[in-house]
Every structure is written in structure tokens, then in C-alpha cells.
Coordinates of C-alpha atoms in Angstrom, one line a residue:
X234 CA 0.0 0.0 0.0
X235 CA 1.6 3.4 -1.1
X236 CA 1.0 5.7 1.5
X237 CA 3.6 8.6 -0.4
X238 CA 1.4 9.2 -3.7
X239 CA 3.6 12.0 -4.4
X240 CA 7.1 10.6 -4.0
X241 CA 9.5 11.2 -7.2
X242 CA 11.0 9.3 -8.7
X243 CA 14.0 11.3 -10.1
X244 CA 17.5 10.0 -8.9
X245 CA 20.0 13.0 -9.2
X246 CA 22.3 14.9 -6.7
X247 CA 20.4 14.0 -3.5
X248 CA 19.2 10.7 -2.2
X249 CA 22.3 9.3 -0.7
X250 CA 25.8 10.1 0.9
X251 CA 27.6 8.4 -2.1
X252 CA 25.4 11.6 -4.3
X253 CA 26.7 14.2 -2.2
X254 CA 30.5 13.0 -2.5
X255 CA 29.9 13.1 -6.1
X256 CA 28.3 16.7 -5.6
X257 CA 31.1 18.1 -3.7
X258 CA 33.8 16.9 -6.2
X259 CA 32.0 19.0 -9.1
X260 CA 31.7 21.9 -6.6
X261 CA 34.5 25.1 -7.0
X262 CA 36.6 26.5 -4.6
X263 CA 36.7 30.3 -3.8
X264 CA 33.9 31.4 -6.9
X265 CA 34.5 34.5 -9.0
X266 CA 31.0 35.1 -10.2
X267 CA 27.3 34.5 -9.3
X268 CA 26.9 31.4 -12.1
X269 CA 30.4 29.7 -10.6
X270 CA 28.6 30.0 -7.1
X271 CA 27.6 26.7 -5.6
X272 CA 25.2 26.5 -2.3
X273 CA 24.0 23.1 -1.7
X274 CA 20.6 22.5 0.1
X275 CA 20.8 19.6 2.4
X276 CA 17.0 18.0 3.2
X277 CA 16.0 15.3 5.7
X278 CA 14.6 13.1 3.2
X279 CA 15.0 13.6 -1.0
X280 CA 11.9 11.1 -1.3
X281 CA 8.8 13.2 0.8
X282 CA 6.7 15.5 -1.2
X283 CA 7.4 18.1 2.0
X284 CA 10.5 17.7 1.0
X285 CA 10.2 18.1 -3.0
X286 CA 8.2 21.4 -2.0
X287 CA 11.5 22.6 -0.4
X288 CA 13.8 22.0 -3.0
X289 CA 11.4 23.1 -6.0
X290 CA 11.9 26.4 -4.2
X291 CA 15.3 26.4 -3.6
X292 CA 16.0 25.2 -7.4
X293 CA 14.0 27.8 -8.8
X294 CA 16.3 30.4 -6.8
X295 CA 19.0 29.1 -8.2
X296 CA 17.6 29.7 -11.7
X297 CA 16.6 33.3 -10.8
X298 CA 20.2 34.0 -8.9
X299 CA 22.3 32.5 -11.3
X300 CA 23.5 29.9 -8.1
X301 CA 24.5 26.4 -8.4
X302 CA 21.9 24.3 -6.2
X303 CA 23.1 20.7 -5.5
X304 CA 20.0 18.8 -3.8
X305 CA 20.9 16.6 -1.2
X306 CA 19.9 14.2 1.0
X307 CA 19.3 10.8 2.9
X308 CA 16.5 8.8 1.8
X309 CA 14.6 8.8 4.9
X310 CA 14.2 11.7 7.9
X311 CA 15.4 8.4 9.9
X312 CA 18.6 8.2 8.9
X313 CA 20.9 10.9 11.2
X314 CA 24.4 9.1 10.2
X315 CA 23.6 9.8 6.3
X316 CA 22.6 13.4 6.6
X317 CA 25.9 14.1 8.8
X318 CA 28.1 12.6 6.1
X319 CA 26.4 14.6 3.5
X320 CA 26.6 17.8 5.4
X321 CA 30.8 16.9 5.5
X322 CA 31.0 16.2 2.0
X323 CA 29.3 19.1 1.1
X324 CA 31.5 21.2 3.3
X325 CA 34.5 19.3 1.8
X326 CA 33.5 20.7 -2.0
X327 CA 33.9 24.6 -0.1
X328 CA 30.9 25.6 -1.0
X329 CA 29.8 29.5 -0.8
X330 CA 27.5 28.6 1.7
X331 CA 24.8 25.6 2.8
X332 CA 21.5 25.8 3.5
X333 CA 20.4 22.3 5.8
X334 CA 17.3 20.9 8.0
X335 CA 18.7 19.3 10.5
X336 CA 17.2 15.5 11.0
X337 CA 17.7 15.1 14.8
X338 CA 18.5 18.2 17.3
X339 CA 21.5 16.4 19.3
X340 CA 22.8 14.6 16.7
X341 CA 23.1 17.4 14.4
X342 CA 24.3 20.0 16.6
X343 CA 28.3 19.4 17.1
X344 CA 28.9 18.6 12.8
X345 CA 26.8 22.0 12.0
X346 CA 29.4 23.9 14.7
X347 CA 31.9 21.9 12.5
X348 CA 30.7 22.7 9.5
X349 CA 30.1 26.4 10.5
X350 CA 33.9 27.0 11.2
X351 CA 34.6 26.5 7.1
X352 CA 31.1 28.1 5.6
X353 CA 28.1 30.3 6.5
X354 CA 25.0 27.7 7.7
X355 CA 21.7 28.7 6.9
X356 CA 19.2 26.4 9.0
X357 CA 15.7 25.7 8.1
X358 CA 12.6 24.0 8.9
X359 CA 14.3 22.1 12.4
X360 CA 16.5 23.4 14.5
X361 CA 19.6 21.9 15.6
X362 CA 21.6 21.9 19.3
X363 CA 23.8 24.4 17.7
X364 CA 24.0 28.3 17.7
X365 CA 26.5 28.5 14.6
X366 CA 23.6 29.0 12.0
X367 CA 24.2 32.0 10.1
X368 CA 20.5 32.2 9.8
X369 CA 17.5 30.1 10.6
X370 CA 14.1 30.1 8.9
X371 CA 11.6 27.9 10.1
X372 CA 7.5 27.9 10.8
X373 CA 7.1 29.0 14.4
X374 CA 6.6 25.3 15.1
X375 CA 5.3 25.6 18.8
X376 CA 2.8 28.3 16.9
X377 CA 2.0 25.4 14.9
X378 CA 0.7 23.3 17.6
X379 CA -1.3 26.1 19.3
X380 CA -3.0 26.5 16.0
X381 CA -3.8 22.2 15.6
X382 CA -5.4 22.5 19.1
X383 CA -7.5 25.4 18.1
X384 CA -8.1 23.6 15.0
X385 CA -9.1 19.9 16.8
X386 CA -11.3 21.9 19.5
X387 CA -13.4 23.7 16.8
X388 CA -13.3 20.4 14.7
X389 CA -14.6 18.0 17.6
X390 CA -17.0 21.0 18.4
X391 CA -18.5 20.7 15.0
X392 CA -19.1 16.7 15.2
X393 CA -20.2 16.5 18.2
X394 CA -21.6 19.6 19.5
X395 CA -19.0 20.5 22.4
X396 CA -15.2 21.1 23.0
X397 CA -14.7 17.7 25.1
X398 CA -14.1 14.3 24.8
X399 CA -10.7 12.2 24.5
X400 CA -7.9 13.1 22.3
X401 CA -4.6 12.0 21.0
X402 CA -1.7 12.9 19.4
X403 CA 0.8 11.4 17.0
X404 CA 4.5 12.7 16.7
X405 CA 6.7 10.7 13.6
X406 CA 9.8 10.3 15.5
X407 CA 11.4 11.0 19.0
X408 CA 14.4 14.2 19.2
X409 CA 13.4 16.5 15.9
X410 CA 13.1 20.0 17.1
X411 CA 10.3 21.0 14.9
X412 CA 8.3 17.7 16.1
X413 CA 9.1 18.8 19.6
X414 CA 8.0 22.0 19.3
X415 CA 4.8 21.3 17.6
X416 CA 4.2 19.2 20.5
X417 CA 4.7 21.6 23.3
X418 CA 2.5 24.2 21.6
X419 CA 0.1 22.0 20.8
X420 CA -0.2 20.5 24.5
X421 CA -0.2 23.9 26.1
X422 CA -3.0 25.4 23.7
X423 CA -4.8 22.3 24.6
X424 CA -4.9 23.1 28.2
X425 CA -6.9 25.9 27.3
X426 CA -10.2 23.5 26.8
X427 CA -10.6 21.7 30.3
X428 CA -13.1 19.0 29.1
X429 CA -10.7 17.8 26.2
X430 CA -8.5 15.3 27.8
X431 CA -5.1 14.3 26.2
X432 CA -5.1 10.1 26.6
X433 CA -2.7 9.0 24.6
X434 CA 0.9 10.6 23.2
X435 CA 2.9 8.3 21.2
X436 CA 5.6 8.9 19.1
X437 CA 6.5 6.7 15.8
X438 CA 9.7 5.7 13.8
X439 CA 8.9 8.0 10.7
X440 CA 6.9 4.9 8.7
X441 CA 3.6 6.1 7.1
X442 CA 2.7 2.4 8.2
X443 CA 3.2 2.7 11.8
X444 CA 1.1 5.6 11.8
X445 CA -1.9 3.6 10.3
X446 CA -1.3 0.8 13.4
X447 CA -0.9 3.2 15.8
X448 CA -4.1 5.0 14.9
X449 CA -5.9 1.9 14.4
X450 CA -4.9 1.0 18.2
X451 CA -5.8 4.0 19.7
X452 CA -9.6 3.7 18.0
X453 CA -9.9 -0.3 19.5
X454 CA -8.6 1.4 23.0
X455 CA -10.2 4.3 23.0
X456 CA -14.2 4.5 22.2
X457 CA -14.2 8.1 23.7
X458 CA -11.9 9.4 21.1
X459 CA -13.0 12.3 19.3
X460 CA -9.6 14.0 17.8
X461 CA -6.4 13.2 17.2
X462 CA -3.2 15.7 15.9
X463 CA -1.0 13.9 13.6
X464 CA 1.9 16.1 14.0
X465 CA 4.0 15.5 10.7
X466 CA 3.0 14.6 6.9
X467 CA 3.9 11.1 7.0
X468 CA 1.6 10.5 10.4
X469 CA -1.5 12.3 8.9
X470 CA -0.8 9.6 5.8
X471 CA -1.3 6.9 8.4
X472 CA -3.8 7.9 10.7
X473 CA -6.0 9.4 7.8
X474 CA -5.5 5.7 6.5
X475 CA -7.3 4.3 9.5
X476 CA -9.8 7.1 9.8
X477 CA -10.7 5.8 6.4
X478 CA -10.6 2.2 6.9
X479 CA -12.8 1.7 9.7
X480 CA -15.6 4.5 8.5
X481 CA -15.2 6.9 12.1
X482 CA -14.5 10.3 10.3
X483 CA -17.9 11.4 11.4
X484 CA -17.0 10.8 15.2
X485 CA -12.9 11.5 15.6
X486 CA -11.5 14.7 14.3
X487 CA -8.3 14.3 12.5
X488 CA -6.1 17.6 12.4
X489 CA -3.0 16.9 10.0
X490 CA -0.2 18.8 9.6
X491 CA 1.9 19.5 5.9
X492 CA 0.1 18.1 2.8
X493 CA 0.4 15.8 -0.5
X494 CA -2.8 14.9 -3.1
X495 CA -3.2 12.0 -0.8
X496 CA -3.7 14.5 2.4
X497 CA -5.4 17.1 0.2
X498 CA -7.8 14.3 -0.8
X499 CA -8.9 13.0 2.9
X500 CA -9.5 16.9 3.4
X501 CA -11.7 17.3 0.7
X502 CA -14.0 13.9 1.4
X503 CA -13.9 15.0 5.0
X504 CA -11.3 12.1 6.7
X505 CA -9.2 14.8 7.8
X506 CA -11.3 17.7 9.7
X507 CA -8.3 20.4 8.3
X508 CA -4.9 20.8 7.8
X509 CA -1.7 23.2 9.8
X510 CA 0.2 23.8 5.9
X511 CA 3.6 25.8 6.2
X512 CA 5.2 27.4 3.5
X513 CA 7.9 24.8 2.8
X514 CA 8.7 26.4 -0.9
X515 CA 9.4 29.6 0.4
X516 CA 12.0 27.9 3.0
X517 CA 14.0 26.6 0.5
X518 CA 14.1 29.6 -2.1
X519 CA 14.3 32.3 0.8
X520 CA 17.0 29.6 2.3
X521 CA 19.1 29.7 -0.8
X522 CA 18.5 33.7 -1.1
X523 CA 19.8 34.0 2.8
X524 CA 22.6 31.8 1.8
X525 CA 23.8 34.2 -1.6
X526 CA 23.5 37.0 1.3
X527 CA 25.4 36.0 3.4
X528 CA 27.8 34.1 1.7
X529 CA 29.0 38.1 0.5
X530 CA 29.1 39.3 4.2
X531 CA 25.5 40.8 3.8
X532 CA 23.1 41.0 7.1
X533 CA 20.8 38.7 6.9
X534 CA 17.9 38.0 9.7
X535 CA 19.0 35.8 12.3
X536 CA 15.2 34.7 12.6
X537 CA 12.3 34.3 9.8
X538 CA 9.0 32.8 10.3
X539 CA 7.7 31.8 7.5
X540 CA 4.4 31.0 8.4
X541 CA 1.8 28.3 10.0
X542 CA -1.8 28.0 7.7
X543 CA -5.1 26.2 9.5
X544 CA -7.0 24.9 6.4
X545 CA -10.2 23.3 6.1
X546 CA -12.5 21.8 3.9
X547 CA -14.2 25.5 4.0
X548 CA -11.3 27.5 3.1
X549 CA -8.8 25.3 0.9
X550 CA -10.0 26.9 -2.1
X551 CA -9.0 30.3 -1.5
X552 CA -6.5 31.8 -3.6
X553 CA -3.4 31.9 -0.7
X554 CA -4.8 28.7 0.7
X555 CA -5.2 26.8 -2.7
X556 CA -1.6 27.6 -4.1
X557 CA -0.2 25.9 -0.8
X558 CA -1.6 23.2 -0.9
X559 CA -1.0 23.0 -4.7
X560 CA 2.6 23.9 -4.9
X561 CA 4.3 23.6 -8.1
X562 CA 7.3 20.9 -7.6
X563 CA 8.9 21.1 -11.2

């Protein structure tokens, strides 16, 4: 079962280690002019739509800045070692700068200091146990929370006539900053609405899969359940799935967060109750544009927010909300 409709297929610069060595060979030392500048973009996984969003906008401002934009990345957000080995190689090819999202806070921290010491680092998306980033844009991810609770608290209001009831949230994997965050906002936001009562937190290992099991659980052990926050793309893929499956969208309120046709769909038939959409295409061409900056010395903002969107069934086809949730990936 394909729970990724919106996976592509294409195989260049960016699924693996071995493609960032490769990458790094062809990049040049100390550029002379804007078309011989290289600033590689390093995702968490090359093979998520999120994550095609993100470097659709960061190629297209290489295009319009005349930049070399090597697209990098592991093939799952999962896999900490790869995205380490990338980010070395890609420092290796000395870059003019690097623009990353770090896959795990801890992890990530000590190689971005590292790398910082040779290149300007522009973060985005997640943050990293590391105060060397040149820059960092990112959704106000604990924002993001607040806003799914608001969102699950109107949603379970409009199924079953109150704010109340039993909820649950899903997080993809354990130690990601932005998951963190999400988490705390969306937990403190929650304890604004007494009679909803949080029963069940769990926390995944990034498989679409697990997601759909976990969900499927918590509606056998749970008959009072009437919402549940799926906290990343990937989760809201699963727990949509069992939403589906076993025919309860009219009594549990699914709040999602990110989206792909697949998400888009369950919005529009009503599985999912709405969606918290970032920007993710302006983080990776505002990421590479930061990078270009500051790669010539220029200030750049040590902070950007780029945004947290509640969508719903009602709303998605408003002009702002419809070209988010339609971004253009080629």
C-alpha cells in the first residue's frame, strides 16, 4: 500500500551520501561570479513530497540568482548518520554557503558547529543543538501546535456539538526539534479546553505504516476518542489511512499537519477535519537567497518565520490557501 502518492521518482544529486560526495567533487573552490557560485541545500529526506516542496523552491532560486543548487539528501528523515556525512562532503566541495534541515536536534548540533567553522549555515525547517547558523528560517513550530489545538477543539465541536471528549496525538519520530515544538505548543493550547483530555501521546519511527497501526490502536482502546493531531506529513498519511478504513470520520477529528494529493484528498472527502500547511517552498528559495546574502558578508535576519496555515475543507480553495496546498514541484 503506497501511502507517499507523491514521491518522485527522479535520482539526481540528493538521495544518498555516495550523491553528495559526487556533488562536492564537481563543486569550486573560492567562486568568482554569481553562475560559478555553488550553495548546496541539504533536506531530511530527498523522497517526501514536503520535502520536493523545499527543493522546488530552492531550485528555482538558483535559476533566478544564477547559483549552483546541489539537492541533497538521505532517503529517509530516519537516517541521522547519512545526513551528517552529507553535510561533510558538502562542506568538503567549499561551497559559498549551505543551506540544511537538520534530521535530529543532538545529533546534528556538534557537525553544523563543525561545519560552521569552514562556511556560512543557513538552518531551516528544524532546529539543531547548535548556535552556529548564520540564519535560521523555520515555521514557528510551537505556533503550529497552538493552532492544531485550536483547530481539533473547533473540529470536535463541530461533530459533536462540544469542546470535550478524548484526544490523541501522534508525533513521527522521537528528538526532531520542529516535532518537539509542535508538540509543546500543541499541548499547552490544549490546556486551554478543560473538558478535552489528552489520553494518549505516542511517538513513531517516521513509517507512514506505523502511523496507520498506531491509529488503528488508539480507535480499538479508546471508544471516547473524538480528535487526534497527527503532528507531521507522513503520520497524517497513516492515521488518515485508518480514519478511512474503519468508517469513524464522522465521530474523531483528524487535524493533520503538511500536505500531499493524498492529504489534500482526505480533506476534501472530509477524513481529515483540516490541515496546519507551512510554506515549505518559500524555506528553500528564501534559504538559498539568505545563503547568496550572506555568503558576501550581507546581514541577513538571524530569525524568519515563514508561516503556519489552518486549512479546512471551507477554506482550501482560497486563492493563498489553494496555491499551498498546490505547490508547483517542477
Amino acid at each position: 500500500m503506497s501511502f507517499n502518492n507523491k514521491s518522485v521518482t527522479r535520482r539526481g544529486l540528493g538521495l544518498m551520501a555516495g550523491a553528495a560526495v559526487v556533488a562536492a567533487g564537481l563543486m569550486q573552490a573560492g567562486p568568482a561570479a554569481a553562475a560559478d557560485v555553488t550553495i548546496p541545500i541539504i533536506v531530511k529526506d530527498t523522497t517526501s513530497f514536503y520535502w520536493q516542496i523545499v527543493l522546488a523552491g530552492a531550485r528555482a532560486a538558483g535559476k533566478d540568482l544564477g547559483v549552483n543548487v546541489p539537492e541533497l539528501g538521505a532517503q529517509s528523515e530516519a537516517d541521522i548518520n547519512g545526513q551528517i556525512t552529507i553535510l561533510e562532503n558538502a562542506v568538503a566541495g567549499a561551497p559559498a554557503a549551505i543551506v540544511i534541515s537538520p534530521t535530529e536536534f543532538k545529533a546534528l548540533g556538534k557537525p553544523i558547529d563543525e561545519a560552521a567553522k569552514s562556511v556560512p549555515i543557513i538552518g531551516i525547517d528544524s532546529a539543531a543543538d547548535s548556535k552556529a547558523f548564520t540564519s535560521f528560517l523555520t515555521t514557528d513550530n510551537v505556533e503550529g501546535g497552538r493552532v492544531a489545538a485550536r483547530g481539533l477543539a473547533a473540529a470536535v465541536k463541530a461533530k459533536t456539538g462540544k469542546e470535550a471528549g478524548d484526544v490523541a496525538m501522534i508525533t513521527a519520530l522521537p528528538g526532531v526539534g520542529s516535532l518537539d515544538q509542535r508538540a509543546k505548543g500543541f499541548k499547552e493550547e490544549l490546556a486551554k479546553y478543560p473538558e478535552l483530555k489528552l489520553v494518549a501521546d505516542k511517538v513513531a519511527d517516521g513509517q507512514a505504516t506505523t502511523g496507520l497501526n498506531i491509529t488503528t490502536d488508539l480507535l480499538t482502546a479508546n471508544p471516547n476518542l473524538v480528535g487526534i493531531f497527527a503532528s507531521n506529513l507522513i503520520m497524517a498519511q497513516g492515521a488518515g489511512q485508518a480514519i478511512a478504513e474503519n468508517k469513524v470520520a464522522d465521530k474523531v477529528a483528524l487535524i493533520g499537519f503538511d500536505n500531499d494529493d493524498k492529504l489534500v484528498g482526505f480533506l476534501k472527502d472530509g477524513t481529515i477535519a483540516a490541515l496546519v500547511v507551512q510554506d515549505p517552498y518559500r524555506m528553500g528559495y528564501d534559504g538559498v537567497k539568505t545563503a547568496l546574502a550572506a555568503s558576501k558578508k550581507e546581514k541577513v535576519e538571524a530569525n524568519v518565520d515563514t508561516g503556519a496555515n489552518l486549512i479546512t475543507k471551507a477554506n482550501m480553495d482560497e486563492p493563498k490557501n489553494a496555491a499551498l496546498l498546490n505547490p508547483k514541484v517542477k
